[in-house]
């Protein structure tokens, strides 16, 4: 089997905007504080597992742009997209007949090497959905038509585990949009970049999520082991029991009704943000291109 290509960039929708920043900052800081031992019901989770505010985004796909000219071509594709038309097309997609389906989608996000693939979230839920499989709101018909040219507003809700909640390494918030355009719009975006050959092939369903906690960023934990040759130590992936957190945050709103402002191509690997005194105050993915919605 040939080695996997190194990942260099990813396509995403940034979540930190002028409208969402204050809400998300308060929510992220409270979540980290309650999960690190400063709250009576907290569980012990290392600071490095919590994703910094400026890194929050919805991943649409990952890229390996190593050939000459590929970066420039990907940027040209993004800049040439007709975003208003794609949003109108996405609105049309939501007017299909509803039917109940089970949603249990595997992740396609930043969980390996910042934006690699992971396993499906634990459990399934039945929701009202269009035949395309995206959550359906109570709006339909004329209400969809009247919103064809409206901004794409979303909220971030709840807390979900990618694995067995008792032994998980990834927790994420779910995006919700009342117009039901988000998922079909993102599918269109992903398809454009797939057709152009820029995204690493991935046939699994797109699961839009905002990662709030990922233990892949915690330095390797060395655990004692025993065996035929005596005592020793080995590196192990950190997992946490998140059952109490999931219960506490199941109805939580991280940020309400804010406009998504752009689609971006970012470099893999968040860069440190340093203040004038040289102190690290956060992390942020470097954008190489963006297109306003």
mmCIF file of C-alpha atoms in Angstrom:
data_model
loop_
_atom_site.group_PDB
_atom_site.id
_atom_site.type_symbol
_atom_site.label_atom_id
_atom_site.label_comp_id
_atom_site.label_asym_id
_atom_site.label_seq_id
_atom_site.Cartn_x
_atom_site.Cartn_y
_atom_site.Cartn_z
ATOM 1 C CA UNK A 1 0.000 0.000 0.000
ATOM 2 C CA UNK A 2 1.509 3.387 -1.006
ATOM 3 C CA UNK A 3 2.117 5.878 1.823
ATOM 4 C CA UNK A 4 -0.519 8.537 2.410
ATOM 5 C CA UNK A 5 0.402 11.926 0.930
ATOM 6 C CA UNK A 6 1.418 14.589 3.438
ATOM 7 C CA UNK A 7 -1.402 17.024 4.125
ATOM 8 C CA UNK A 8 -0.592 20.671 3.411
ATOM 9 C CA UNK A 9 -3.879 22.608 3.378
ATOM 10 C CA UNK A 10 -7.597 22.310 4.127
ATOM 11 C CA UNK A 11 -10.831 23.897 2.911
ATOM 12 C CA UNK A 12 -13.049 25.279 5.653
ATOM 13 C CA UNK A 13 -15.624 27.736 6.944
ATOM 14 C CA UNK A 14 -14.057 29.838 9.746
ATOM 15 C CA UNK A 15 -16.359 30.203 12.748
ATOM 16 C CA UNK A 16 -14.798 33.146 14.584
ATOM 17 C CA UNK A 17 -16.330 36.348 13.237
ATOM 18 C CA UNK A 18 -17.032 39.801 14.622
ATOM 19 C CA UNK A 19 -20.520 38.609 15.516
ATOM 20 C CA UNK A 20 -19.537 35.278 17.077
ATOM 21 C CA UNK A 21 -16.234 36.104 18.783
ATOM 22 C CA UNK A 22 -17.530 37.283 22.165
ATOM 23 C CA UNK A 23 -20.027 34.418 22.459
ATOM 24 C CA UNK A 24 -17.506 31.766 21.488
ATOM 25 C CA UNK A 25 -14.771 33.175 23.702
ATOM 26 C CA UNK A 26 -17.012 33.101 26.778
ATOM 27 C CA UNK A 27 -18.227 29.586 25.980
ATOM 28 C CA UNK A 28 -14.781 28.133 25.222
ATOM 29 C CA UNK A 29 -13.228 29.647 28.348
ATOM 30 C CA UNK A 30 -16.056 28.375 30.564
ATOM 31 C CA UNK A 31 -15.847 24.902 29.030
ATOM 32 C CA UNK A 32 -12.102 24.677 29.624
ATOM 33 C CA UNK A 33 -12.382 25.952 33.197
ATOM 34 C CA UNK A 34 -15.139 23.504 34.118
ATOM 35 C CA UNK A 35 -13.217 20.618 32.606
ATOM 36 C CA UNK A 36 -9.856 21.247 34.276
ATOM 37 C CA UNK A 37 -10.621 21.015 37.952
ATOM 38 C CA UNK A 38 -11.906 24.491 38.834
ATOM 39 C CA UNK A 39 -15.520 23.311 38.992
ATOM 40 C CA UNK A 40 -16.919 20.778 41.517
ATOM 41 C CA UNK A 41 -18.307 18.542 38.750
ATOM 42 C CA UNK A 42 -15.320 18.826 36.445
ATOM 43 C CA UNK A 43 -13.225 16.042 34.976
ATOM 44 C CA UNK A 44 -9.471 16.281 34.652
ATOM 45 C CA UNK A 45 -8.416 17.151 31.092
ATOM 46 C CA UNK A 46 -5.069 18.730 30.103
ATOM 47 C CA UNK A 47 -5.154 22.295 28.803
ATOM 48 C CA UNK A 48 -3.593 21.327 25.467
ATOM 49 C CA UNK A 49 -6.645 19.230 24.591
ATOM 50 C CA UNK A 50 -8.904 22.286 24.352
ATOM 51 C CA UNK A 51 -8.917 23.924 20.930
ATOM 52 C CA UNK A 52 -7.944 27.617 20.967
ATOM 53 C CA UNK A 53 -10.670 30.071 20.024
ATOM 54 C CA UNK A 54 -9.108 31.232 16.739
ATOM 55 C CA UNK A 55 -8.800 27.666 15.408
ATOM 56 C CA UNK A 56 -12.537 26.947 15.390
ATOM 57 C CA UNK A 57 -13.856 26.084 11.925
ATOM 58 C CA UNK A 58 -15.899 23.602 9.894
ATOM 59 C CA UNK A 59 -13.652 21.415 7.745
ATOM 60 C CA UNK A 60 -14.847 20.508 4.246
ATOM 61 C CA UNK A 61 -11.806 18.555 3.108
ATOM 62 C CA UNK A 62 -8.033 18.256 3.257
ATOM 63 C CA UNK A 63 -5.437 18.785 0.540
ATOM 64 C CA UNK A 64 -1.948 17.695 -0.405
ATOM 65 C CA UNK A 65 -0.776 20.522 -2.660
ATOM 66 C CA UNK A 66 2.803 19.546 -3.408
ATOM 67 C CA UNK A 67 3.045 19.905 -7.183
ATOM 68 C CA UNK A 68 4.163 23.235 -8.711
ATOM 69 C CA UNK A 69 1.224 25.532 -9.357
ATOM 70 C CA UNK A 70 -1.304 23.544 -7.324
ATOM 71 C CA UNK A 71 -1.642 26.150 -4.582
ATOM 72 C CA UNK A 72 -2.185 28.931 -7.096
ATOM 73 C CA UNK A 73 -4.738 26.835 -8.993
ATOM 74 C CA UNK A 74 -6.685 26.019 -5.820
ATOM 75 C CA UNK A 75 -6.773 29.719 -4.920
ATOM 76 C CA UNK A 76 -7.983 30.583 -8.426
ATOM 77 C CA UNK A 77 -10.768 28.022 -8.132
ATOM 78 C CA UNK A 78 -11.938 29.450 -4.807
ATOM 79 C CA UNK A 79 -11.906 33.033 -6.070
ATOM 80 C CA UNK A 80 -13.867 32.033 -9.161
ATOM 81 C CA UNK A 81 -16.786 30.405 -7.344
ATOM 82 C CA UNK A 82 -20.223 32.070 -7.513
ATOM 83 C CA UNK A 83 -21.125 31.914 -3.824
ATOM 84 C CA UNK A 84 -24.578 33.580 -4.103
ATOM 85 C CA UNK A 85 -25.628 31.088 -6.780
ATOM 86 C CA UNK A 86 -24.344 28.152 -4.735
ATOM 87 C CA UNK A 87 -26.355 29.348 -1.748
ATOM 88 C CA UNK A 88 -29.469 29.667 -3.917
ATOM 89 C CA UNK A 89 -28.896 26.148 -5.227
ATOM 90 C CA UNK A 90 -28.456 24.912 -1.662
ATOM 91 C CA UNK A 91 -31.783 26.473 -0.702
ATOM 92 C CA UNK A 92 -33.481 24.646 -3.566
ATOM 93 C CA UNK A 93 -32.028 21.377 -2.284
ATOM 94 C CA UNK A 94 -33.811 21.804 1.057
ATOM 95 C CA UNK A 95 -37.255 21.866 -0.572
ATOM 96 C CA UNK A 96 -37.204 18.136 -1.376
ATOM 97 C CA UNK A 97 -39.586 15.714 0.294
ATOM 98 C CA UNK A 98 -38.816 14.993 3.942
ATOM 99 C CA UNK A 99 -38.252 11.483 5.231
ATOM 100 C CA UNK A 100 -36.911 10.140 8.550
ATOM 101 C CA UNK A 101 -33.391 8.734 8.350
ATOM 102 C CA UNK A 102 -30.719 7.608 10.724
ATOM 103 C CA UNK A 103 -27.636 9.792 10.791
ATOM 104 C CA UNK A 104 -24.387 8.187 11.924
ATOM 105 C CA UNK A 105 -21.739 9.867 9.823
ATOM 106 C CA UNK A 106 -17.985 9.362 10.049
ATOM 107 C CA UNK A 107 -15.897 12.402 10.662
ATOM 108 C CA UNK A 108 -13.975 14.174 7.927
ATOM 109 C CA UNK A 109 -12.214 16.862 9.902
ATOM 110 C CA UNK A 110 -9.132 17.993 11.702
ATOM 111 C CA UNK A 111 -8.759 15.061 14.086
ATOM 112 C CA UNK A 112 -5.575 13.546 12.654
ATOM 113 C CA UNK A 113 -2.686 15.850 11.770
ATOM 114 C CA UNK A 114 -5.065 18.771 12.385
ATOM 115 C CA UNK A 115 -7.465 17.751 9.600
ATOM 116 C CA UNK A 116 -7.275 14.010 9.013
ATOM 117 C CA UNK A 117 -9.988 11.375 9.108
ATOM 118 C CA UNK A 118 -11.378 9.747 12.203
ATOM 119 C CA UNK A 119 -14.103 7.335 13.244
ATOM 120 C CA UNK A 120 -17.850 7.844 13.355
ATOM 121 C CA UNK A 121 -19.492 9.494 16.384
ATOM 122 C CA UNK A 122 -20.994 7.190 18.962
ATOM 123 C CA UNK A 123 -24.679 6.410 18.536
ATOM 124 C CA UNK A 124 -27.324 7.386 15.990
ATOM 125 C CA UNK A 125 -30.305 9.683 16.104
ATOM 126 C CA UNK A 126 -33.448 9.829 13.994
ATOM 127 C CA UNK A 127 -34.246 13.227 12.567
ATOM 128 C CA UNK A 128 -36.427 14.701 9.884
ATOM 129 C CA UNK A 129 -34.296 15.050 6.807
ATOM 130 C CA UNK A 130 -34.395 15.654 3.116
ATOM 131 C CA UNK A 131 -33.363 12.802 0.861
ATOM 132 C CA UNK A 132 -29.862 14.276 0.852
ATOM 133 C CA UNK A 133 -29.539 13.562 4.562
ATOM 134 C CA UNK A 134 -29.199 17.030 6.068
ATOM 135 C CA UNK A 135 -31.243 18.099 9.117
ATOM 136 C CA UNK A 136 -34.550 19.679 8.164
ATOM 137 C CA UNK A 137 -36.083 22.612 10.043
ATOM 138 C CA UNK A 138 -39.751 23.485 10.247
ATOM 139 C CA UNK A 139 -39.350 26.009 7.432
ATOM 140 C CA UNK A 140 -40.388 25.030 3.921
ATOM 141 C CA UNK A 141 -41.904 26.317 0.702
ATOM 142 C CA UNK A 142 -42.270 30.096 0.608
ATOM 143 C CA UNK A 143 -40.127 30.580 3.713
ATOM 144 C CA UNK A 144 -37.214 28.932 1.893
ATOM 145 C CA UNK A 145 -37.837 30.973 -1.254
ATOM 146 C CA UNK A 146 -37.913 34.234 0.712
ATOM 147 C CA UNK A 147 -34.538 33.372 2.224
ATOM 148 C CA UNK A 148 -32.739 32.600 -1.032
ATOM 149 C CA UNK A 149 -30.554 35.689 -0.798
ATOM 150 C CA UNK A 150 -30.315 35.877 2.992
ATOM 151 C CA UNK A 151 -26.969 35.575 4.804
ATOM 152 C CA UNK A 152 -26.012 32.081 5.916
ATOM 153 C CA UNK A 153 -26.528 32.263 9.683
ATOM 154 C CA UNK A 154 -25.831 29.361 12.029
ATOM 155 C CA UNK A 155 -25.703 28.498 15.718
ATOM 156 C CA UNK A 156 -23.349 26.082 17.467
ATOM 157 C CA UNK A 157 -25.114 23.709 19.829
ATOM 158 C CA UNK A 158 -24.600 20.740 22.125
ATOM 159 C CA UNK A 159 -21.507 18.598 22.727
ATOM 160 C CA UNK A 160 -21.000 15.246 20.985
ATOM 161 C CA UNK A 161 -18.364 12.546 21.259
ATOM 162 C CA UNK A 162 -16.695 10.924 18.275
ATOM 163 C CA UNK A 163 -16.181 7.691 20.229
ATOM 164 C CA UNK A 164 -17.527 5.816 23.215
ATOM 165 C CA UNK A 165 -18.154 8.700 25.662
ATOM 166 C CA UNK A 166 -16.460 6.763 28.462
ATOM 167 C CA UNK A 167 -13.232 6.561 26.491
ATOM 168 C CA UNK A 168 -13.048 9.344 23.961
ATOM 169 C CA UNK A 169 -10.452 11.727 22.558
ATOM 170 C CA UNK A 170 -12.648 14.111 20.555
ATOM 171 C CA UNK A 171 -15.636 16.250 21.510
ATOM 172 C CA UNK A 172 -17.352 18.625 19.114
ATOM 173 C CA UNK A 173 -20.221 21.115 18.766
ATOM 174 C CA UNK A 174 -22.846 20.784 16.044
ATOM 175 C CA UNK A 175 -23.695 23.588 13.589
ATOM 176 C CA UNK A 176 -27.408 24.302 13.160
ATOM 177 C CA UNK A 177 -28.923 26.581 10.513
ATOM 178 C CA UNK A 178 -32.626 27.382 10.304
ATOM 179 C CA UNK A 179 -32.543 27.729 6.509
ATOM 180 C CA UNK A 180 -31.190 24.192 6.016
ATOM 181 C CA UNK A 181 -28.670 25.457 3.443
ATOM 182 C CA UNK A 182 -25.426 24.781 5.289
ATOM 183 C CA UNK A 183 -24.879 21.108 4.506
ATOM 184 C CA UNK A 184 -25.946 21.195 0.822
ATOM 185 C CA UNK A 185 -23.867 24.344 0.323
ATOM 186 C CA UNK A 186 -20.815 22.672 1.873
ATOM 187 C CA UNK A 187 -21.349 19.580 -0.252
ATOM 188 C CA UNK A 188 -21.304 21.779 -3.353
ATOM 189 C CA UNK A 189 -18.064 23.416 -2.236
ATOM 190 C CA UNK A 190 -16.445 20.083 -1.529
ATOM 191 C CA UNK A 191 -17.565 18.691 -4.894
ATOM 192 C CA UNK A 192 -15.997 21.633 -6.765
ATOM 193 C CA UNK A 193 -12.614 20.955 -5.174
ATOM 194 C CA UNK A 194 -12.949 17.188 -5.603
ATOM 195 C CA UNK A 195 -13.700 17.577 -9.308
ATOM 196 C CA UNK A 196 -10.623 19.780 -9.685
ATOM 197 C CA UNK A 197 -8.472 17.148 -7.976
ATOM 198 C CA UNK A 198 -7.445 19.282 -5.011
ATOM 199 C CA UNK A 199 -9.014 17.347 -2.120
ATOM 200 C CA UNK A 200 -7.585 14.079 -0.847
ATOM 201 C CA UNK A 201 -10.112 11.368 -1.900
ATOM 202 C CA UNK A 202 -12.620 10.515 0.816
ATOM 203 C CA UNK A 203 -15.915 8.784 0.006
ATOM 204 C CA UNK A 204 -17.365 9.042 3.496
ATOM 205 C CA UNK A 205 -20.291 11.386 4.227
ATOM 206 C CA UNK A 206 -19.432 14.933 5.229
ATOM 207 C CA UNK A 207 -19.936 15.539 8.931
ATOM 208 C CA UNK A 208 -19.857 19.245 9.766
ATOM 209 C CA UNK A 209 -18.536 19.782 13.266
ATOM 210 C CA UNK A 210 -16.600 22.261 15.375
ATOM 211 C CA UNK A 211 -13.954 20.461 17.419
ATOM 212 C CA UNK A 212 -13.868 21.765 20.975
ATOM 213 C CA UNK A 213 -11.556 19.138 22.470
ATOM 214 C CA UNK A 214 -8.993 16.821 20.895
ATOM 215 C CA UNK A 215 -6.400 14.940 22.913
ATOM 216 C CA UNK A 216 -4.179 14.433 19.858
ATOM 217 C CA UNK A 217 -2.642 17.795 20.793
ATOM 218 C CA UNK A 218 -1.664 16.581 24.277
ATOM 219 C CA UNK A 219 1.966 15.390 24.527
ATOM 220 C CA UNK A 220 2.165 11.584 24.516
ATOM 221 C CA UNK A 221 1.229 10.021 27.838
ATOM 222 C CA UNK A 222 3.687 7.448 29.135
ATOM 223 C CA UNK A 223 1.899 4.640 30.934
ATOM 224 C CA UNK A 224 3.390 1.788 32.927
ATOM 225 C CA UNK A 225 2.924 -1.632 31.366
ATOM 226 C CA UNK A 226 3.753 -5.161 32.442
ATOM 227 C CA UNK A 227 4.595 -8.224 30.394
ATOM 228 C CA UNK A 228 6.758 -11.277 30.145
ATOM 229 C CA UNK A 229 9.867 -9.128 30.156
ATOM 230 C CA UNK A 230 8.980 -7.141 33.267
ATOM 231 C CA UNK A 231 7.929 -3.563 33.890
ATOM 232 C CA UNK A 232 8.242 -0.880 31.270
ATOM 233 C CA UNK A 233 6.694 2.241 29.800
ATOM 234 C CA UNK A 234 4.979 2.919 26.505
ATOM 235 C CA UNK A 235 3.354 5.854 24.764
ATOM 236 C CA UNK A 236 -0.445 5.824 24.816
ATOM 237 C CA UNK A 237 -3.193 7.986 23.326
ATOM 238 C CA UNK A 238 -4.971 9.961 26.019
ATOM 239 C CA UNK A 239 -8.690 9.271 26.398
ATOM 240 C CA UNK A 240 -11.187 10.762 28.833
ATOM 241 C CA UNK A 241 -14.520 9.800 30.345
ATOM 242 C CA UNK A 242 -16.760 12.575 28.999
ATOM 243 C CA UNK A 243 -20.139 11.239 30.120
ATOM 244 C CA UNK A 244 -20.723 14.036 32.646
ATOM 245 C CA UNK A 245 -19.598 16.712 30.207
ATOM 246 C CA UNK A 246 -21.891 15.411 27.471
ATOM 247 C CA UNK A 247 -24.848 15.423 29.818
ATOM 248 C CA UNK A 248 -24.066 18.932 31.069
ATOM 249 C CA UNK A 249 -23.580 20.374 27.565
ATOM 250 C CA UNK A 250 -26.228 18.428 25.606
ATOM 251 C CA UNK A 251 -28.469 21.512 25.343
ATOM 252 C CA UNK A 252 -25.680 24.098 25.496
ATOM 253 C CA UNK A 253 -25.431 26.943 22.985
ATOM 254 C CA UNK A 254 -21.846 27.946 22.186
ATOM 255 C CA UNK A 255 -22.921 30.833 19.950
ATOM 256 C CA UNK A 256 -26.315 31.832 18.585
ATOM 257 C CA UNK A 257 -27.403 33.041 15.165
ATOM 258 C CA UNK A 258 -24.215 34.450 13.662
ATOM 259 C CA UNK A 259 -23.356 34.939 10.012
ATOM 260 C CA UNK A 260 -20.749 32.784 8.301
ATOM 261 C CA UNK A 261 -18.614 35.317 6.461
ATOM 262 C CA UNK A 262 -16.192 33.400 4.261
ATOM 263 C CA UNK A 263 -14.820 30.183 2.826
ATOM 264 C CA UNK A 264 -11.061 29.787 3.316
ATOM 265 C CA UNK A 265 -8.103 27.670 2.303
ATOM 266 C CA UNK A 266 -5.762 27.336 5.282
ATOM 267 C CA UNK A 267 -2.325 25.891 5.830
ATOM 268 C CA UNK A 268 -2.176 22.741 7.920
ATOM 269 C CA UNK A 269 -0.914 23.233 11.461
ATOM 270 C CA UNK A 270 -2.030 26.119 13.662
ATOM 271 C CA UNK A 271 0.541 28.860 14.236
ATOM 272 C CA UNK A 272 1.141 30.448 17.617
ATOM 273 C CA UNK A 273 -0.137 33.977 18.254
ATOM 274 C CA UNK A 274 2.397 36.059 20.202
ATOM 275 C CA UNK A 275 1.756 39.433 21.858
ATOM 276 C CA UNK A 276 4.154 42.402 22.038
ATOM 277 C CA UNK A 277 5.777 40.957 25.150
ATOM 278 C CA UNK A 278 6.551 37.707 23.376
ATOM 279 C CA UNK A 279 3.953 35.680 25.268
ATOM 280 C CA UNK A 280 1.940 33.039 23.420
ATOM 281 C CA UNK A 281 -1.709 34.076 23.698
ATOM 282 C CA UNK A 282 -3.329 31.634 21.294
ATOM 283 C CA UNK A 283 -3.139 29.731 18.024
ATOM 284 C CA UNK A 284 -4.529 30.378 14.563
ATOM 285 C CA UNK A 285 -4.543 28.684 11.163
ATOM 286 C CA UNK A 286 -2.889 30.730 8.431
ATOM 287 C CA UNK A 287 -5.238 31.549 5.557
ATOM 288 C CA UNK A 288 -3.725 31.581 2.076
ATOM 289 C CA UNK A 289 -7.004 32.605 0.420
ATOM 290 C CA UNK A 290 -10.627 33.386 1.267
ATOM 291 C CA UNK A 291 -13.862 34.221 -0.503
ATOM 292 C CA UNK A 292 -16.707 36.175 1.074
ATOM 293 C CA UNK A 293 -20.136 34.578 1.248
#
